[in-house]
Coordinates of C-alpha atoms and ligand atoms in Angstrom, one line a residue:
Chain R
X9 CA 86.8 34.0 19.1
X10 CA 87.6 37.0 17.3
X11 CA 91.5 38.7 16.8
X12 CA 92.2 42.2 17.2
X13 CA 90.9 43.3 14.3
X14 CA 87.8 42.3 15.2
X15 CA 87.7 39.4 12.8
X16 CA 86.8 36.0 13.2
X17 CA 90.3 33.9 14.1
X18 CA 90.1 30.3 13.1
X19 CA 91.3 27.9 15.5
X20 CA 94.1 25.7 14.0
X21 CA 93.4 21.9 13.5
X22 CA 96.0 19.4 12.6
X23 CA 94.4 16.4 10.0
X24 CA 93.2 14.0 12.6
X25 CA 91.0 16.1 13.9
X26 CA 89.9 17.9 10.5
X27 CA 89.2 13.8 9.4
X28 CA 87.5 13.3 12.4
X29 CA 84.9 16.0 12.1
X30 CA 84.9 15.5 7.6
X31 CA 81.3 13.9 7.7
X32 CA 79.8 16.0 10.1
X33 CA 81.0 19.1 7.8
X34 CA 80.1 17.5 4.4
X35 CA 76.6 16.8 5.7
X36 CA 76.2 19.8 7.1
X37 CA 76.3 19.3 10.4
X38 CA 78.6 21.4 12.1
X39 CA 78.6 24.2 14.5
X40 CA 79.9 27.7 12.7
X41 CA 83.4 27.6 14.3
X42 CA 84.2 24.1 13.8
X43 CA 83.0 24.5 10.0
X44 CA 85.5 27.7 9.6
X45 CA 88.3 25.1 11.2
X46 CA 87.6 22.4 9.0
X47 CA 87.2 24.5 5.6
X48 CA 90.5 26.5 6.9
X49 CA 91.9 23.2 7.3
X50 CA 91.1 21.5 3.7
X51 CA 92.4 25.2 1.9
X52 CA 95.8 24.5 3.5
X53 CA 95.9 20.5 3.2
X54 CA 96.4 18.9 0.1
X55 CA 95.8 15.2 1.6
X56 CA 92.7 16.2 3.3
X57 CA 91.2 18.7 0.3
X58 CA 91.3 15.2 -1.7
X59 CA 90.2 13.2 0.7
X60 CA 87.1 15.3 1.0
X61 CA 86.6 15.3 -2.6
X62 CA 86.9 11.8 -2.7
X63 CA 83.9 11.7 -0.1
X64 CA 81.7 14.3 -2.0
X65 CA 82.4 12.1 -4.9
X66 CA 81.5 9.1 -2.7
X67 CA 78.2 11.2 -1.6
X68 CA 77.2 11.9 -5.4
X69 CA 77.8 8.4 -6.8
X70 CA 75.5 7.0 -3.4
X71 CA 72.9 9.5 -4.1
X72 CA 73.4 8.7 -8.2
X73 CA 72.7 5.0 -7.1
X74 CA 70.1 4.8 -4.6
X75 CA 67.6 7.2 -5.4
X76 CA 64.5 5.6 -6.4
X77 CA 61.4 6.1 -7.8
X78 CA 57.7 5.2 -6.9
X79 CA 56.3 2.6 -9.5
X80 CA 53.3 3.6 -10.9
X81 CA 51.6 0.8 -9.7
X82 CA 52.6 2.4 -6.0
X83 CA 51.7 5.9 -7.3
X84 CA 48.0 4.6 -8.0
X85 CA 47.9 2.3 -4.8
X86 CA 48.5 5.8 -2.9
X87 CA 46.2 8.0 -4.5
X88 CA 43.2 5.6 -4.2
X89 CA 44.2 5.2 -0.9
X90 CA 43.8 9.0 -0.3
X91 CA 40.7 9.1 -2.2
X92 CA 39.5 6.8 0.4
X93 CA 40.2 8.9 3.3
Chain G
X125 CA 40.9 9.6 22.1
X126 CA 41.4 7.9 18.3
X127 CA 38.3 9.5 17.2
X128 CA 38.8 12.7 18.5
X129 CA 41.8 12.8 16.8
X130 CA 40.1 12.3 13.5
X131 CA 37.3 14.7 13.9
X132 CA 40.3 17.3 14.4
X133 CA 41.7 15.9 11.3
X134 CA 37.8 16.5 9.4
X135 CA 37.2 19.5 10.6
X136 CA 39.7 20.8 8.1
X137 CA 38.1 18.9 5.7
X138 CA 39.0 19.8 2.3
X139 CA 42.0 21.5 2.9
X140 CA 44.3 19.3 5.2
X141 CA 43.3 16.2 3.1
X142 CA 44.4 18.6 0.0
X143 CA 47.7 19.2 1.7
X144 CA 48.1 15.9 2.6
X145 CA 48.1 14.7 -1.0
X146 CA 50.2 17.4 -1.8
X147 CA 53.1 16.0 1.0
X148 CA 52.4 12.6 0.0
X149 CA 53.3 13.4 -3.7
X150 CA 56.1 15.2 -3.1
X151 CA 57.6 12.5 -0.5
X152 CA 56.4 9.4 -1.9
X153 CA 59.6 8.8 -4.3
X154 CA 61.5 9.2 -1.1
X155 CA 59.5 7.0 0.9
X156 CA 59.9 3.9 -1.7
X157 CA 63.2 4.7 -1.9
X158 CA 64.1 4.4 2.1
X159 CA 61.4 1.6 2.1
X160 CA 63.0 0.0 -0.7
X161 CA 66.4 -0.1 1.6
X162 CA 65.0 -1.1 4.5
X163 CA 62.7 -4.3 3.2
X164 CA 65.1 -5.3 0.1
X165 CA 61.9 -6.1 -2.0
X166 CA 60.1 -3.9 -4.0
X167 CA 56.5 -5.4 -3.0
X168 CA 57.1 -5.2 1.0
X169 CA 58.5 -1.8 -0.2
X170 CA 55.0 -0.8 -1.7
X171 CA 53.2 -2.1 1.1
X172 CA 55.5 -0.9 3.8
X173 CA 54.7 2.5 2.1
X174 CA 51.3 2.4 2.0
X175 CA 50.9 1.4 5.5
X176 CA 52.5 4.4 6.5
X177 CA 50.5 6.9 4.9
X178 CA 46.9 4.9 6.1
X179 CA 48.8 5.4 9.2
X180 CA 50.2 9.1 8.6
X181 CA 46.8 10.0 7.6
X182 CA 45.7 8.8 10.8
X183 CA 47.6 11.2 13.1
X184 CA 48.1 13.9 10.7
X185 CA 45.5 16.1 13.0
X186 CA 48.4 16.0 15.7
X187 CA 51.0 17.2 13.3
X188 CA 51.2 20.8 14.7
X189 CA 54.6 21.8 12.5
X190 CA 53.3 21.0 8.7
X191 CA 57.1 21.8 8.0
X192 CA 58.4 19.0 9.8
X193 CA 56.0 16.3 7.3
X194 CA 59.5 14.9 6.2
X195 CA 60.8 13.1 9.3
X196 CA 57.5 12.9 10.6
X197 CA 56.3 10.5 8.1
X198 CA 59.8 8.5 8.0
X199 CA 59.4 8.2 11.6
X200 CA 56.4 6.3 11.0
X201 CA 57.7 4.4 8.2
X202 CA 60.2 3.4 10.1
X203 CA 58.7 2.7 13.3
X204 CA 56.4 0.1 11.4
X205 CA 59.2 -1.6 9.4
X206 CA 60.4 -2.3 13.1
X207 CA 57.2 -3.3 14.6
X208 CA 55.7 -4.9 11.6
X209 CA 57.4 -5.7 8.9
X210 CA 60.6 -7.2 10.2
X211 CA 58.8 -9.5 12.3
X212 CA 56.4 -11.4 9.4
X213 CA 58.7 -10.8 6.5
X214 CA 58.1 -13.7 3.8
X215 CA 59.1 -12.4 0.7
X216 CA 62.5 -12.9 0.0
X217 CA 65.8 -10.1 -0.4
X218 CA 66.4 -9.2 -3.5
X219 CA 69.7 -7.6 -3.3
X220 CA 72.4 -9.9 -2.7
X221 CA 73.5 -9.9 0.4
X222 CA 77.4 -9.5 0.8
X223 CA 78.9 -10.4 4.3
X224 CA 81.3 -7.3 5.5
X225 CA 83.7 -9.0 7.8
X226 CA 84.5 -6.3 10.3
X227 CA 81.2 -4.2 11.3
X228 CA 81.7 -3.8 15.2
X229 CA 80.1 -0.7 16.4
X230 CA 82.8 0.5 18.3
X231 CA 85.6 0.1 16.1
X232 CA 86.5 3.7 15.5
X233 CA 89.4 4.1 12.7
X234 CA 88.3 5.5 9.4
X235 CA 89.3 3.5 6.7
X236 CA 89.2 5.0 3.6
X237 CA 90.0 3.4 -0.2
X238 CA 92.1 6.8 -0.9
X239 CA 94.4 5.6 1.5
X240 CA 94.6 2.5 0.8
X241 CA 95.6 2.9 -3.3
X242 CA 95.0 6.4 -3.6
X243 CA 96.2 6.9 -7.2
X244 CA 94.7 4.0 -8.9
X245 CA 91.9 4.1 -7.0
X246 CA 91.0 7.9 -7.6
X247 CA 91.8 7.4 -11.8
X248 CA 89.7 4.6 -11.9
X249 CA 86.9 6.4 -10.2
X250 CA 87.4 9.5 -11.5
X251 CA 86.0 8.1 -15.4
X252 CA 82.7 8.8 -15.2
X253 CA 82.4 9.5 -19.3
X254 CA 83.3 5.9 -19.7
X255 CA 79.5 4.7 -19.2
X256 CA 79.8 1.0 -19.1
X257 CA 82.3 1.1 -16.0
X258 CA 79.8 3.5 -14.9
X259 CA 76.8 1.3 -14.7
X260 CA 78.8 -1.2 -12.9
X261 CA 80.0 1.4 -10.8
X262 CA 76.5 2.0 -9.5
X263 CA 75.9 -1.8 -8.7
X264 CA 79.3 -1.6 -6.7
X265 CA 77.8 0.9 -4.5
X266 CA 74.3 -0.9 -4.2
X267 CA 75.9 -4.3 -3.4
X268 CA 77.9 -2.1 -1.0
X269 CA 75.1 -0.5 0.0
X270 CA 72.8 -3.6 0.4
X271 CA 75.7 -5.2 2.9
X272 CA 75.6 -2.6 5.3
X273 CA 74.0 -4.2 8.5
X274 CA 70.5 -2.5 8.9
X275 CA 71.2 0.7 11.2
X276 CA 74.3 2.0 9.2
X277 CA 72.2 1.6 5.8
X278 CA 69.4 3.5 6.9
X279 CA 71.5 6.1 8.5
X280 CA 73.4 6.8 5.1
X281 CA 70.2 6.5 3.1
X282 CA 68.5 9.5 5.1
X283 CA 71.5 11.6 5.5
X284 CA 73.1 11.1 2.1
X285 CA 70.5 10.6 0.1
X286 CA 67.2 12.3 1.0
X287 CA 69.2 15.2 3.0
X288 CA 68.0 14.9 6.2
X289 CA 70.1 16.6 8.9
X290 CA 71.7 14.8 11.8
X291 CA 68.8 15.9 14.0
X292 CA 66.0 14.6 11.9
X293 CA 67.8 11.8 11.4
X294 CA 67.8 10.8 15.0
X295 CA 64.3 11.7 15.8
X296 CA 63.4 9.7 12.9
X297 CA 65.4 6.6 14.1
X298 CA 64.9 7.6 17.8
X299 CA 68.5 7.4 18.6
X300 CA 70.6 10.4 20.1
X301 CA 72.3 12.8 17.4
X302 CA 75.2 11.6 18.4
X303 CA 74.3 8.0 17.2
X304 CA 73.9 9.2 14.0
X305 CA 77.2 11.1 13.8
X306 CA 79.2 7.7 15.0
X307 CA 77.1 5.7 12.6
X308 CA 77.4 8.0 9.7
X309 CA 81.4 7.2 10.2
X310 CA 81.1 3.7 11.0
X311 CA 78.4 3.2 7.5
X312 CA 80.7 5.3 5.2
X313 CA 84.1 3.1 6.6
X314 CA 82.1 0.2 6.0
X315 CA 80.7 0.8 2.7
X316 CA 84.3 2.1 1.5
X317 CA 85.5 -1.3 2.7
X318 CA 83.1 -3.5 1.1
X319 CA 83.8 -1.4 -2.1
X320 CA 87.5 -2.5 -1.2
X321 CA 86.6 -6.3 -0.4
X322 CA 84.4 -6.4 -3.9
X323 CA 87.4 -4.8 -6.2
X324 CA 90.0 -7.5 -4.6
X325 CA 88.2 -10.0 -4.2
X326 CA 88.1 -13.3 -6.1
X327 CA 85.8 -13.8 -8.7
X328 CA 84.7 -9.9 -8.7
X329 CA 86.0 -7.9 -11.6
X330 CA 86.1 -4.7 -10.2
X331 CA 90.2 -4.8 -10.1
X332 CA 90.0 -5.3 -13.8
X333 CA 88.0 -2.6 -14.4
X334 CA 90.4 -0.6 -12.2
X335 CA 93.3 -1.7 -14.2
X336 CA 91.1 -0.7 -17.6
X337 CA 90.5 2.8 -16.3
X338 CA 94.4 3.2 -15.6
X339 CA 95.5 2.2 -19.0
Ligands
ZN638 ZN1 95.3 17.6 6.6

């Protein structure tokens, strides 16, 4: 979709639909144009702008909290393992 | 057919077991840590993960796209949770296990703890210099976490926590794309209510801490 001056026009979403399509956009996971509605969306929406940066928040603290590591008990058990091979 | 598959495999000798090691060190953090979700116990963990690279190893000759190692290899893992593990699992949970009272699939509305008490909810999670509430912050989110029924947890787990795109995602879980879309909804609802359900809830402390944070 483009306007006549040749630049991209947004297509306007109301917030339903901008909190339907949240996770797909903050994961990523979105074709161009519906990206370019939801980020118009959030600039002009003060409910949904937090809302998102509650979920970003959300994202951090689940990364923060379930990232583990290999014990080094693992670490060995994997490289003998390859040595093996 | 298996050993032709490894001769392929040996005829690259040094260097594909080289790069093997190299992927394996690079992915084995995340591999314990999706293992870790899926089994609950850090020792079927370790042995869930070292299945998978015996098995990995195994069919890395038919690998053709050394870029796609990531979902490839969580594919597997997965795959022999489900045909393996779950079925001869003796060791118990760890995590405790926290019934969620609504997890139908279907059920579409988004429930979100802004909503429900956006201010005091958003100062009280917005302390993160205050370390203490911090700490028991992150056990919140793993108790959430650990009550997610099976298919929502290790849908959040891949997406939000080792990156991996919708797409990989559902190849890794064999599922549609779509799938994974509705369940990323569905697992992030659900986690945000069991977050909700711990912090009101009798006995939990969570509301106090809340109230802390305000004041
Ligand atoms: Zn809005």
């Amino acid at each position: 979709m483009t306007d006549d001056k040749g630049k991209k026009a947004v297509a306007e979403i109301d917030c339903l639909q901008a909190i339907t399509q949240l996770y797909e956009y903050l994961d990523g996971n979105i074709d161009e144009e519906s990206r370019a509605s939801v980020e118009h969306h959030l600039d002009h929406c003060r409910d949904c702008f937090s809302r998102a940066e509650f979920e970003r928040a959300l994202t951090e603290r689940i990364q923060e909290s379930q990232k583990g590591k290999a014990p080094k008990s693992l670490q060995e058990r994997l490289r003998h393992l390859i040595d093996s091979f | 057919m298996h050993l032709a598959q490894v001769t392929v495999v040996m005829r690259g000798g040094e260097d594909a077991k080289a790069h093997f090691s190299r992927a394996i060190e690079e992915t084995m953090d995340a591999l314990y840590t999706v293992a870790l979700r899926l089994t609950r116990n850090g020792a079927d963990a370790e042995d869930l993960v070292a299945e998978t690279v015996a098995k990995a190893w195994a069919a890395f000759g038919q690998l053709e796209d050394k870029e796609r190692f990531r979902p490839w290899i969580f594919r597997i893992l997965h795959n022999s949770f489900i045909s393996d593990f779950r079925k001869k699992k003796v060791r118990p949970v760890e995590e405790s296990d926290i019934r969620v009272n609504t997890c139908g699939e279907d059920d579409d509305d988004i429930f979100s703890l802004l909503e429900t008490m956006p201010h005091d909810f958003l100062v009280w999670w917005g302390n993160p210099e205050r370390e203490y509430v911090n700490k028991l912050l992150g056990d919140d989110i793993r108790k959430a976490i650990a009550s997610l029924p099976e298919a929502f947890r290790v849908t959040v787990i891949l997406v939000n926590v080792e990156g991996l795109s919708y797409d990989e995602a559902a190849e890794v879980l064999g599922v549609p794309p779509g799938t994974v879309r509705s369940r990323m909804k569905r697992g992030r609802t659900l986690l945000q209510k069991s977050l909700w359900e711990q912090a009101t809830g009798a006995g939990l402390d969570v509301s106090d801490r809340m109230k802390e944070g305000i004041e």
